[in-house]
Amino acid sequence: MVNKKKGTDNQLLSSNEQKKRSGALIGAAFLMATSAVGPGFLTQTAVFTESLLASFGFVILVSIILDIGAQMNVWRIITVSGKPGQDIANAVLPGLGYVVAVFIVIGGLAFNIGNIGGTGLGLNTMLGVDVKIGAVISAALAIFIFLSKEAGAAMDQIVKWLGGILLILIAYVMIVSQPPVGEAVLRTFVPIELDIYAIIVIVGGTVGGYITFSGGHRLLDAGITGKESIPEVNRTSLLGIGVASLVRIMLFLAVLGVVSKGVSLDPSNPAATVFQHAAGDIGFRLFGLVLWVAGITSVVGAAYTSVSFLKSFSKKIEKYANYWIIGFIVFSTVVFTFIGNAAVLLVLAGAVNGLILPLTLGAMLLAANNKKIMGDYKHPIWLTVFGIIIVIMTAVLGVRSLIQMLPQLF
């Protein structure tokens, strides 16, 4: 009887552990996806669709392929090494990880101020709440997640459900906008116009800055490491890219359905024009909800990932990580409430953010073949080639952006 009871208890424990593991894997995918789908993501997609029309489908296709290359490289290397991105960078070149961490935190803070603003604007659009009051309410909700003893599991569930709501809302607007699907499919493979700049911007918006590390670092926190985890990690990274890409595709089609009817988007809020024209006043309110969901999930993702890069500076930061995340959100909210979007900080973040992906991915690729870091693991050649292409493309744009933006700081 005792042996039977022990066996049952072990089975229950194993079942619970497997459930937690599955939850963490799905949560990591949605954390990455919803971190990418912020207020800026909505605007980028609307602006490029209006400019390129159906040919933007080709940009999305190429960017998805490149996103997969970046994401699978980073997640595999983090998982196999069992180290966060900054520690891997430090192992490749001492001090590099700290430089990357500073860049990540500056970028994460600046974009989080924008994300907080997006949540306030979303509640204002949806319910008529004052933008600053809406921002404070949204920040309080985000903080509540990290007050939980099981903050990681709570975050996994919240980003998963909010991500699902985002998909449903955008799918509805896509359907009612009645896009020319045949033309979109044709131009996805046979574009009339090609814009390399758009491809690089979209790649950066999906896996640039802190975004590509959000899911990988979540897996580390959940204890999912080692070569034996590679199949699960591959599927999870593809799920994350798949969700973010599905949102992008549906939003592209929704915008295309509107602009193909000759409607000009409002430059100050292009995505809102799409929702309002497609579904009237209800559509405008729905846009408020979409903007709020995109903002709040990006607030969570930016704060969580930025602080994960600070853990290497001090054991105390690692021990009290949730309180640091709360402090990060509070600081972002205070800056937005009393200063606004902090223009200089946003310019600085934009200037350095373009250098983060080539720096970190380059370090990852160097680490992939370093036995001291990776042991006997052998990184696939095709992933290395993919990674090198992305490093070159994003480095060129990053240097170009830095040169353009630096004069604005002086």
Tab-separated table of C-alpha atoms in Angstrom:
chain	number	residue	atom	x	y	z
A	1	MET	CA	0.000	0.000	0.000
A	2	VAL	CA	2.829	2.400	0.949
A	3	ASN	CA	4.656	1.697	-2.322
A	4	LYS	CA	1.458	2.294	-4.295
A	5	LYS	CA	0.915	5.617	-2.536
A	6	LYS	CA	4.527	6.686	-3.205
A	7	GLY	CA	4.153	5.718	-6.849
A	8	THR	CA	0.946	7.761	-7.149
A	9	ASP	CA	2.582	10.762	-5.438
A	10	ASN	CA	5.556	10.561	-7.824
A	11	GLN	CA	3.220	10.404	-10.807
A	12	LEU	CA	1.298	13.445	-9.559
A	13	LEU	CA	4.565	15.312	-8.979
A	14	SER	CA	5.788	14.376	-12.432
A	15	SER	CA	2.460	15.442	-13.957
A	16	ASN	CA	2.564	18.788	-12.129
A	17	GLU	CA	6.166	19.402	-13.165
A	18	GLN	CA	5.326	18.618	-16.782
A	19	LYS	CA	2.339	20.977	-16.621
A	20	LYS	CA	4.560	23.751	-15.239
A	21	ARG	CA	7.165	23.078	-17.921
A	22	SER	CA	4.563	23.210	-20.703
A	23	GLY	CA	3.137	26.408	-19.234
A	24	ALA	CA	6.590	28.002	-19.136
A	25	LEU	CA	7.328	27.000	-22.745
A	26	ILE	CA	4.052	28.440	-24.067
A	27	GLY	CA	4.458	31.464	-21.812
A	28	ALA	CA	7.958	32.117	-23.181
A	29	ALA	CA	6.616	32.035	-26.740
A	30	PHE	CA	3.796	34.483	-25.958
A	31	LEU	CA	6.097	36.699	-23.882
A	32	MET	CA	8.369	37.104	-26.903
A	33	ALA	CA	5.438	37.602	-29.284
A	34	THR	CA	3.545	40.111	-27.144
A	35	SER	CA	6.767	41.975	-26.329
A	36	ALA	CA	7.192	42.485	-30.076
A	37	VAL	CA	3.566	43.517	-30.638
A	38	GLY	CA	3.697	46.909	-28.939
A	39	PRO	CA	2.235	50.280	-29.966
A	40	GLY	CA	5.162	50.851	-32.353
A	41	PHE	CA	4.481	47.496	-34.052
A	42	LEU	CA	0.919	48.603	-34.870
A	43	THR	CA	2.088	51.920	-36.319
A	44	GLN	CA	4.949	50.392	-38.348
A	45	THR	CA	2.664	47.841	-39.972
A	46	ALA	CA	0.029	50.445	-40.896
A	47	VAL	CA	2.573	52.926	-42.330
A	48	PHE	CA	4.472	50.372	-44.444
A	49	THR	CA	1.242	48.802	-45.746
A	50	GLU	CA	-0.049	52.195	-46.865
A	51	SER	CA	3.283	52.848	-48.603
A	52	LEU	CA	3.900	49.455	-50.248
A	53	LEU	CA	0.302	48.161	-50.461
A	54	ALA	CA	0.120	44.414	-51.272
A	55	SER	CA	3.908	44.245	-51.842
A	56	PHE	CA	4.363	44.629	-48.083
A	57	GLY	CA	3.438	40.941	-47.956
A	58	PHE	CA	6.860	40.167	-49.458
A	59	VAL	CA	8.545	42.252	-46.739
A	60	ILE	CA	6.664	40.263	-44.090
A	61	LEU	CA	7.640	36.936	-45.709
A	62	VAL	CA	11.349	37.779	-45.811
A	63	SER	CA	11.289	39.216	-42.292
A	64	ILE	CA	9.636	36.050	-40.941
A	65	ILE	CA	12.433	33.930	-42.417
A	66	LEU	CA	15.082	36.222	-40.898
A	67	ASP	CA	13.214	36.360	-37.566
A	68	ILE	CA	13.279	32.561	-37.400
A	69	GLY	CA	17.033	32.583	-37.989
A	70	ALA	CA	17.675	35.122	-35.218
A	71	GLN	CA	15.289	33.589	-32.720
A	72	MET	CA	16.351	29.958	-33.124
A	73	ASN	CA	20.029	30.903	-32.846
A	74	VAL	CA	19.603	32.907	-29.653
A	75	TRP	CA	17.195	30.549	-27.896
A	76	ARG	CA	19.226	27.407	-28.677
A	77	ILE	CA	22.507	28.915	-27.527
A	78	ILE	CA	20.996	30.312	-24.311
A	79	THR	CA	19.319	26.981	-23.533
A	80	VAL	CA	22.329	24.759	-24.231
A	81	SER	CA	24.799	27.001	-22.387
A	82	GLY	CA	22.411	27.585	-19.496
A	83	LYS	CA	23.549	31.225	-19.383
A	84	PRO	CA	21.701	34.508	-20.048
A	85	GLY	CA	22.698	36.628	-23.038
A	86	GLN	CA	24.946	39.025	-21.123
A	87	ASP	CA	26.939	36.205	-19.485
A	88	ILE	CA	27.478	34.566	-22.870
A	89	ALA	CA	28.673	37.901	-24.283
A	90	ASN	CA	31.065	38.309	-21.323
A	91	ALA	CA	32.441	34.810	-21.920
A	92	VAL	CA	33.135	35.680	-25.575
A	93	LEU	CA	34.730	39.061	-24.783
A	94	PRO	CA	35.117	40.182	-21.151
A	95	GLY	CA	33.057	43.307	-20.518
A	96	LEU	CA	30.917	42.974	-23.650
A	97	GLY	CA	27.987	41.596	-21.650
A	98	TYR	CA	27.943	44.638	-19.396
A	99	VAL	CA	27.942	46.957	-22.426
A	100	VAL	CA	25.037	44.994	-23.920
A	101	ALA	CA	23.181	45.071	-20.586
A	102	VAL	CA	23.463	48.872	-20.413
A	103	PHE	CA	22.176	49.183	-24.006
A	104	ILE	CA	19.288	46.820	-23.258
A	105	VAL	CA	18.251	48.691	-20.106
A	106	ILE	CA	18.426	52.134	-21.778
A	107	GLY	CA	16.384	50.849	-24.725
A	108	GLY	CA	13.970	48.907	-22.513
A	109	LEU	CA	13.387	51.927	-20.275
A	110	ALA	CA	12.774	54.327	-23.157
A	111	PHE	CA	10.427	51.960	-24.959
A	112	ASN	CA	8.674	51.106	-21.707
A	113	ILE	CA	7.841	54.788	-21.235
A	114	GLY	CA	6.258	54.637	-24.700
A	115	ASN	CA	4.465	51.387	-23.827
A	116	ILE	CA	3.061	52.933	-20.636
A	117	GLY	CA	1.849	55.846	-22.755
A	118	GLY	CA	0.258	53.354	-25.158
A	119	THR	CA	-1.746	51.761	-22.345
A	120	GLY	CA	-2.994	55.189	-21.232
A	121	LEU	CA	-3.967	56.124	-24.770
A	122	GLY	CA	-5.678	52.745	-25.176
A	123	LEU	CA	-7.865	53.239	-22.101
A	124	ASN	CA	-8.556	56.811	-23.214
A	125	THR	CA	-9.719	55.593	-26.629
A	126	MET	CA	-11.748	52.718	-25.204
A	127	LEU	CA	-13.323	54.296	-22.111
A	128	GLY	CA	-12.557	58.023	-22.240
A	129	VAL	CA	-10.228	57.807	-19.216
A	130	ASP	CA	-7.562	60.532	-18.925
A	131	VAL	CA	-4.386	59.284	-20.605
A	132	LYS	CA	-2.169	59.735	-17.530
A	133	ILE	CA	-4.720	58.161	-15.179
A	134	GLY	CA	-5.066	55.259	-17.635
A	135	ALA	CA	-1.284	54.844	-17.648
A	136	VAL	CA	-1.147	54.706	-13.834
A	137	ILE	CA	-4.022	52.155	-13.686
A	138	SER	CA	-2.265	49.978	-16.299
A	139	ALA	CA	1.073	50.184	-14.471
A	140	ALA	CA	-0.644	49.103	-11.242
A	141	LEU	CA	-2.068	46.048	-13.022
A	142	ALA	CA	1.377	45.158	-14.415
A	143	ILE	CA	2.943	45.582	-10.954
A	144	PHE	CA	0.303	43.285	-9.422
A	145	ILE	CA	1.650	40.406	-11.547
A	146	PHE	CA	5.111	40.692	-9.983
A	147	LEU	CA	3.799	40.905	-6.413
A	148	SER	CA	2.774	37.254	-6.715
A	149	LYS	CA	5.025	34.535	-5.278
A	150	GLU	CA	4.479	32.679	-8.546
A	151	ALA	CA	5.140	35.733	-10.720
A	152	GLY	CA	6.655	33.692	-13.565
A	153	ALA	CA	3.636	31.396	-13.859
A	154	ALA	CA	1.247	34.360	-13.530
A	155	MET	CA	3.083	36.205	-16.297
A	156	ASP	CA	2.926	33.104	-18.520
A	157	GLN	CA	-0.849	32.896	-18.161
A	158	ILE	CA	-1.523	36.615	-18.597
A	159	VAL	CA	0.553	37.099	-21.757
A	160	LYS	CA	-0.989	33.930	-23.213
A	161	TRP	CA	-4.597	35.052	-22.656
A	162	LEU	CA	-4.018	38.664	-23.638
A	163	GLY	CA	-2.164	37.466	-26.736
A	164	GLY	CA	-5.205	35.371	-27.628
A	165	ILE	CA	-7.504	38.388	-27.218
A	166	LEU	CA	-5.215	40.435	-29.472
A	167	LEU	CA	-5.405	37.782	-32.211
A	168	ILE	CA	-9.216	37.615	-32.058
A	169	LEU	CA	-9.697	41.403	-32.179
A	170	ILE	CA	-7.348	41.936	-35.123
A	171	ALA	CA	-8.846	38.941	-36.937
A	172	TYR	CA	-12.307	40.539	-36.615
A	173	VAL	CA	-11.133	43.863	-38.080
A	174	MET	CA	-9.277	42.019	-40.852
A	175	ILE	CA	-12.478	40.201	-41.864
A	176	VAL	CA	-14.740	43.270	-41.854
A	177	SER	CA	-12.209	45.339	-43.834
A	178	GLN	CA	-12.589	42.854	-46.734
A	179	PRO	CA	-8.967	42.894	-47.972
A	180	PRO	CA	-7.986	41.813	-51.519
A	181	VAL	CA	-6.516	38.508	-50.332
A	182	GLY	CA	-5.684	37.236	-53.852
A	183	GLU	CA	-3.635	40.337	-54.642
A	184	ALA	CA	-1.899	40.119	-51.250
A	185	VAL	CA	-0.912	36.477	-51.822
A	186	LEU	CA	0.352	37.219	-55.357
A	187	ARG	CA	2.453	40.230	-54.289
A	188	THR	CA	3.871	38.321	-51.331
A	189	PHE	CA	5.759	36.190	-53.861
A	190	VAL	CA	5.876	38.599	-56.825
A	191	PRO	CA	6.211	42.113	-55.349
A	192	ILE	CA	5.836	45.222	-57.492
A	193	GLU	CA	7.983	47.258	-55.121
A	194	LEU	CA	10.915	46.118	-52.945
A	195	ASP	CA	12.000	48.032	-49.828
A	196	ILE	CA	15.111	46.636	-48.064
A	197	TYR	CA	14.866	49.308	-45.378
A	198	ALA	CA	11.358	48.101	-44.497
A	199	ILE	CA	12.606	44.512	-44.147
A	200	ILE	CA	15.348	45.507	-41.703
A	201	VAL	CA	13.029	47.765	-39.681
A	202	ILE	CA	10.423	44.992	-39.392
A	203	VAL	CA	13.078	42.439	-38.344
A	204	GLY	CA	14.352	44.873	-35.721
A	205	GLY	CA	10.806	45.502	-34.517
A	206	THR	CA	10.130	41.787	-34.070
A	207	VAL	CA	13.419	40.447	-32.680
A	208	GLY	CA	15.517	43.569	-32.038
A	209	GLY	CA	16.671	44.996	-28.713
A	210	TYR	CA	15.472	43.101	-25.643
A	211	ILE	CA	12.715	41.233	-27.516
A	212	THR	CA	14.728	38.283	-28.813
A	213	PHE	CA	15.982	37.510	-25.277
A	214	SER	CA	12.627	37.762	-23.486
A	215	GLY	CA	11.580	34.183	-24.200
A	216	GLY	CA	15.059	32.676	-23.831
A	217	HIS	CA	15.565	34.265	-20.414
A	218	ARG	CA	12.100	33.118	-19.320
A	219	LEU	CA	13.105	29.529	-20.159
A	220	LEU	CA	16.259	29.913	-18.043
A	221	ASP	CA	14.185	31.126	-15.092
A	222	ALA	CA	11.923	28.096	-15.528
A	223	GLY	CA	14.971	25.774	-15.452
A	224	ILE	CA	14.601	24.650	-19.075
A	225	THR	CA	18.202	24.154	-20.179
A	226	GLY	CA	20.540	21.601	-21.781
A	227	LYS	CA	20.821	19.856	-25.150
A	228	GLU	CA	17.907	17.574	-24.316
A	229	SER	CA	15.604	20.620	-24.335
A	230	ILE	CA	16.490	21.668	-27.915
A	231	PRO	CA	13.429	20.087	-29.646
A	232	GLU	CA	11.040	21.845	-27.217
A	233	VAL	CA	12.941	25.114	-27.472
A	234	ASN	CA	12.886	24.996	-31.275
A	235	ARG	CA	9.107	24.521	-31.276
A	236	THR	CA	8.644	27.268	-28.718
A	237	SER	CA	10.780	29.799	-30.598
A	238	LEU	CA	8.849	29.035	-33.795
A	239	LEU	CA	5.552	29.439	-31.900
A	240	GLY	CA	6.669	32.857	-30.663
A	241	ILE	CA	7.625	34.016	-34.162
A	242	GLY	CA	4.437	32.430	-35.502
A	243	VAL	CA	2.163	34.356	-33.128
A	244	ALA	CA	3.915	37.700	-33.753
A	245	SER	CA	3.891	37.053	-37.511
A	246	LEU	CA	0.205	36.066	-37.517
A	247	VAL	CA	-0.653	39.366	-35.804
A	248	ARG	CA	1.471	41.198	-38.403
A	249	ILE	CA	-0.170	39.380	-41.344
A	250	MET	CA	-3.729	39.962	-40.102
A	251	LEU	CA	-3.019	43.621	-39.377
A	252	PHE	CA	-1.426	43.981	-42.829
A	253	LEU	CA	-4.552	42.563	-44.455
A	254	ALA	CA	-6.818	44.782	-42.327
A	255	VAL	CA	-4.871	47.904	-43.361
A	256	LEU	CA	-4.737	46.754	-46.987
A	257	GLY	CA	-8.520	46.300	-46.999
A	258	VAL	CA	-8.940	49.929	-45.934
A	259	VAL	CA	-6.258	51.661	-48.029
A	260	SER	CA	-7.197	49.678	-51.159
A	261	LYS	CA	-10.549	51.509	-51.024
A	262	GLY	CA	-8.718	54.833	-51.334
A	263	VAL	CA	-8.751	55.778	-47.648
A	264	SER	CA	-5.775	57.844	-46.429
A	265	LEU	CA	-4.543	56.997	-42.938
A	266	ASP	CA	-4.220	59.704	-40.312
A	267	PRO	CA	-0.424	60.225	-39.937
A	268	SER	CA	-0.810	60.916	-36.204
A	269	ASN	CA	-2.551	57.568	-35.566
A	270	PRO	CA	-2.592	55.410	-38.718
A	271	ALA	CA	-3.697	52.150	-37.083
A	272	ALA	CA	-6.717	53.824	-35.436
A	273	THR	CA	-7.917	54.978	-38.875
A	274	VAL	CA	-7.993	51.368	-40.039
A	275	PHE	CA	-10.112	50.128	-37.128
A	276	GLN	CA	-12.508	53.087	-37.289
A	277	HIS	CA	-13.041	52.899	-41.050
A	278	ALA	CA	-13.472	49.117	-41.026
A	279	ALA	CA	-15.868	48.852	-38.082
A	280	GLY	CA	-17.090	52.360	-37.257
A	281	ASP	CA	-17.227	53.626	-33.679
A	282	ILE	CA	-17.102	50.064	-32.340
A	283	GLY	CA	-13.913	49.541	-34.343
A	284	PHE	CA	-12.405	52.686	-32.820
A	285	ARG	CA	-13.182	51.390	-29.308
A	286	LEU	CA	-11.740	48.004	-30.252
A	287	PHE	CA	-8.567	49.758	-31.359
A	288	GLY	CA	-8.352	51.199	-27.854
A	289	LEU	CA	-8.495	47.668	-26.440
A	290	VAL	CA	-5.918	46.414	-28.952
A	291	LEU	CA	-3.600	49.309	-28.104
A	292	TRP	CA	-4.027	48.674	-24.372
A	293	VAL	CA	-3.324	44.930	-24.706
A	294	ALA	CA	-0.299	45.613	-26.942
A	295	GLY	CA	0.961	48.205	-24.457
A	296	ILE	CA	0.445	46.277	-21.214
A	297	THR	CA	2.039	43.063	-22.501
A	298	SER	CA	5.009	45.049	-23.835
A	299	VAL	CA	5.357	46.784	-20.446
A	300	VAL	CA	5.587	43.371	-18.784
A	301	GLY	CA	8.015	42.013	-21.390
A	302	ALA	CA	10.297	45.072	-21.414
A	303	ALA	CA	10.509	45.300	-17.612
A	304	TYR	CA	11.061	41.568	-17.099
A	305	THR	CA	13.733	41.235	-19.793
A	306	SER	CA	15.570	44.466	-18.943
A	307	VAL	CA	15.937	43.424	-15.307
A	308	SER	CA	17.068	39.932	-16.388
A	309	PHE	CA	20.081	41.677	-17.955
A	310	LEU	CA	20.882	43.420	-14.664
A	311	LYS	CA	21.104	40.196	-12.643
A	312	SER	CA	24.766	39.705	-13.588
A	313	PHE	CA	25.704	42.983	-11.883
A	314	SER	CA	24.737	41.819	-8.393
A	315	LYS	CA	23.399	38.759	-6.585
A	316	LYS	CA	21.006	41.067	-4.727
A	317	ILE	CA	19.383	42.100	-8.008
A	318	GLU	CA	18.912	38.425	-8.837
A	319	LYS	CA	17.473	37.706	-5.370
A	320	TYR	CA	15.032	40.623	-5.467
A	321	ALA	CA	14.375	40.589	-9.221
A	322	ASN	CA	10.605	41.047	-8.883
A	323	TYR	CA	11.066	44.216	-6.832
A	324	TRP	CA	13.503	45.558	-9.425
A	325	ILE	CA	10.925	44.831	-12.138
A	326	ILE	CA	8.290	46.707	-10.115
A	327	GLY	CA	10.730	49.602	-9.673
A	328	PHE	CA	11.389	49.615	-13.414
A	329	ILE	CA	7.646	49.896	-14.145
A	330	VAL	CA	7.131	52.561	-11.468
A	331	PHE	CA	10.031	54.658	-12.797
A	332	SER	CA	8.736	54.387	-16.386
A	333	THR	CA	5.279	55.463	-15.243
A	334	VAL	CA	6.569	58.409	-13.207
A	335	VAL	CA	8.633	59.643	-16.177
A	336	PHE	CA	5.646	59.372	-18.541
A	337	THR	CA	3.234	61.002	-16.076
A	338	PHE	CA	5.396	63.989	-15.184
A	339	ILE	CA	7.707	64.420	-18.193
A	340	GLY	CA	6.041	62.672	-21.122
A	341	ASN	CA	7.755	60.426	-23.626
A	342	ALA	CA	11.245	61.773	-22.736
A	343	ALA	CA	12.283	62.717	-26.277
A	344	VAL	CA	16.052	62.695	-25.677
A	345	LEU	CA	15.901	59.245	-24.044
A	346	LEU	CA	13.840	57.896	-26.944
A	347	VAL	CA	16.345	59.268	-29.469
A	348	LEU	CA	19.245	57.753	-27.525
A	349	ALA	CA	17.442	54.419	-27.263
A	350	GLY	CA	16.706	54.455	-30.983
A	351	ALA	CA	20.358	55.162	-31.717
A	352	VAL	CA	21.753	52.305	-29.594
A	353	ASN	CA	18.898	49.828	-30.088
A	354	GLY	CA	19.891	49.127	-33.678
A	355	LEU	CA	23.306	47.941	-32.466
A	356	ILE	CA	21.978	45.499	-29.862
A	357	LEU	CA	20.873	42.672	-32.175
A	358	PRO	CA	24.082	42.530	-34.290
A	359	LEU	CA	26.220	42.802	-31.131
A	360	THR	CA	24.386	40.130	-29.170
A	361	LEU	CA	23.687	37.765	-32.064
A	362	GLY	CA	27.311	38.131	-33.212
A	363	ALA	CA	28.477	37.202	-29.714
A	364	MET	CA	26.057	34.248	-29.695
A	365	LEU	CA	27.418	32.926	-32.978
A	366	LEU	CA	30.982	33.162	-31.664
A	367	ALA	CA	29.895	31.364	-28.500
A	368	ALA	CA	28.103	28.620	-30.462
A	369	ASN	CA	31.406	27.041	-31.475
A	370	ASN	CA	33.266	27.705	-28.210
A	371	LYS	CA	33.634	24.435	-26.278
A	372	LYS	CA	34.292	26.259	-23.004
A	373	ILE	CA	30.832	27.796	-23.256
A	374	MET	CA	28.853	25.130	-25.130
A	375	GLY	CA	30.656	21.896	-24.232
A	376	ASP	CA	30.352	19.202	-26.926
A	377	TYR	CA	27.332	20.847	-28.598
A	378	LYS	CA	27.626	21.371	-32.373
A	379	HIS	CA	25.663	24.279	-33.799
A	380	PRO	CA	23.967	23.665	-37.203
A	381	ILE	CA	25.790	25.340	-40.118
A	382	TRP	CA	22.541	26.601	-41.662
A	383	LEU	CA	21.680	28.446	-38.456
A	384	THR	CA	25.152	30.003	-38.367
A	385	VAL	CA	24.792	31.232	-41.984
A	386	PHE	CA	21.324	32.604	-41.177
A	387	GLY	CA	22.754	34.389	-38.173
A	388	ILE	CA	25.643	35.955	-40.096
A	389	ILE	CA	23.254	37.385	-42.718
A	390	ILE	CA	21.110	38.945	-39.980
A	391	VAL	CA	24.153	40.364	-38.160
A	392	ILE	CA	25.392	42.071	-41.347
A	393	MET	CA	21.963	43.468	-42.283
A	394	THR	CA	21.137	44.805	-38.832
A	395	ALA	CA	24.674	46.153	-38.272
A	396	VAL	CA	24.457	48.250	-41.460
A	397	LEU	CA	21.094	49.696	-40.402
A	398	GLY	CA	22.269	50.164	-36.813
A	399	VAL	CA	25.310	52.225	-37.811
A	400	ARG	CA	23.179	54.199	-40.254
A	401	SER	CA	20.586	54.949	-37.565
A	402	LEU	CA	23.293	55.923	-35.070
A	403	ILE	CA	24.834	58.417	-37.510
A	404	GLN	CA	21.388	59.911	-38.245
A	405	MET	CA	20.245	60.158	-34.626
A	406	LEU	CA	23.341	61.346	-32.765
A	407	PRO	CA	23.094	64.964	-34.040
A	408	GLN	CA	19.617	65.138	-32.426
A	409	LEU	CA	21.217	64.641	-29.001
A	410	PHE	CA	23.405	67.775	-29.189
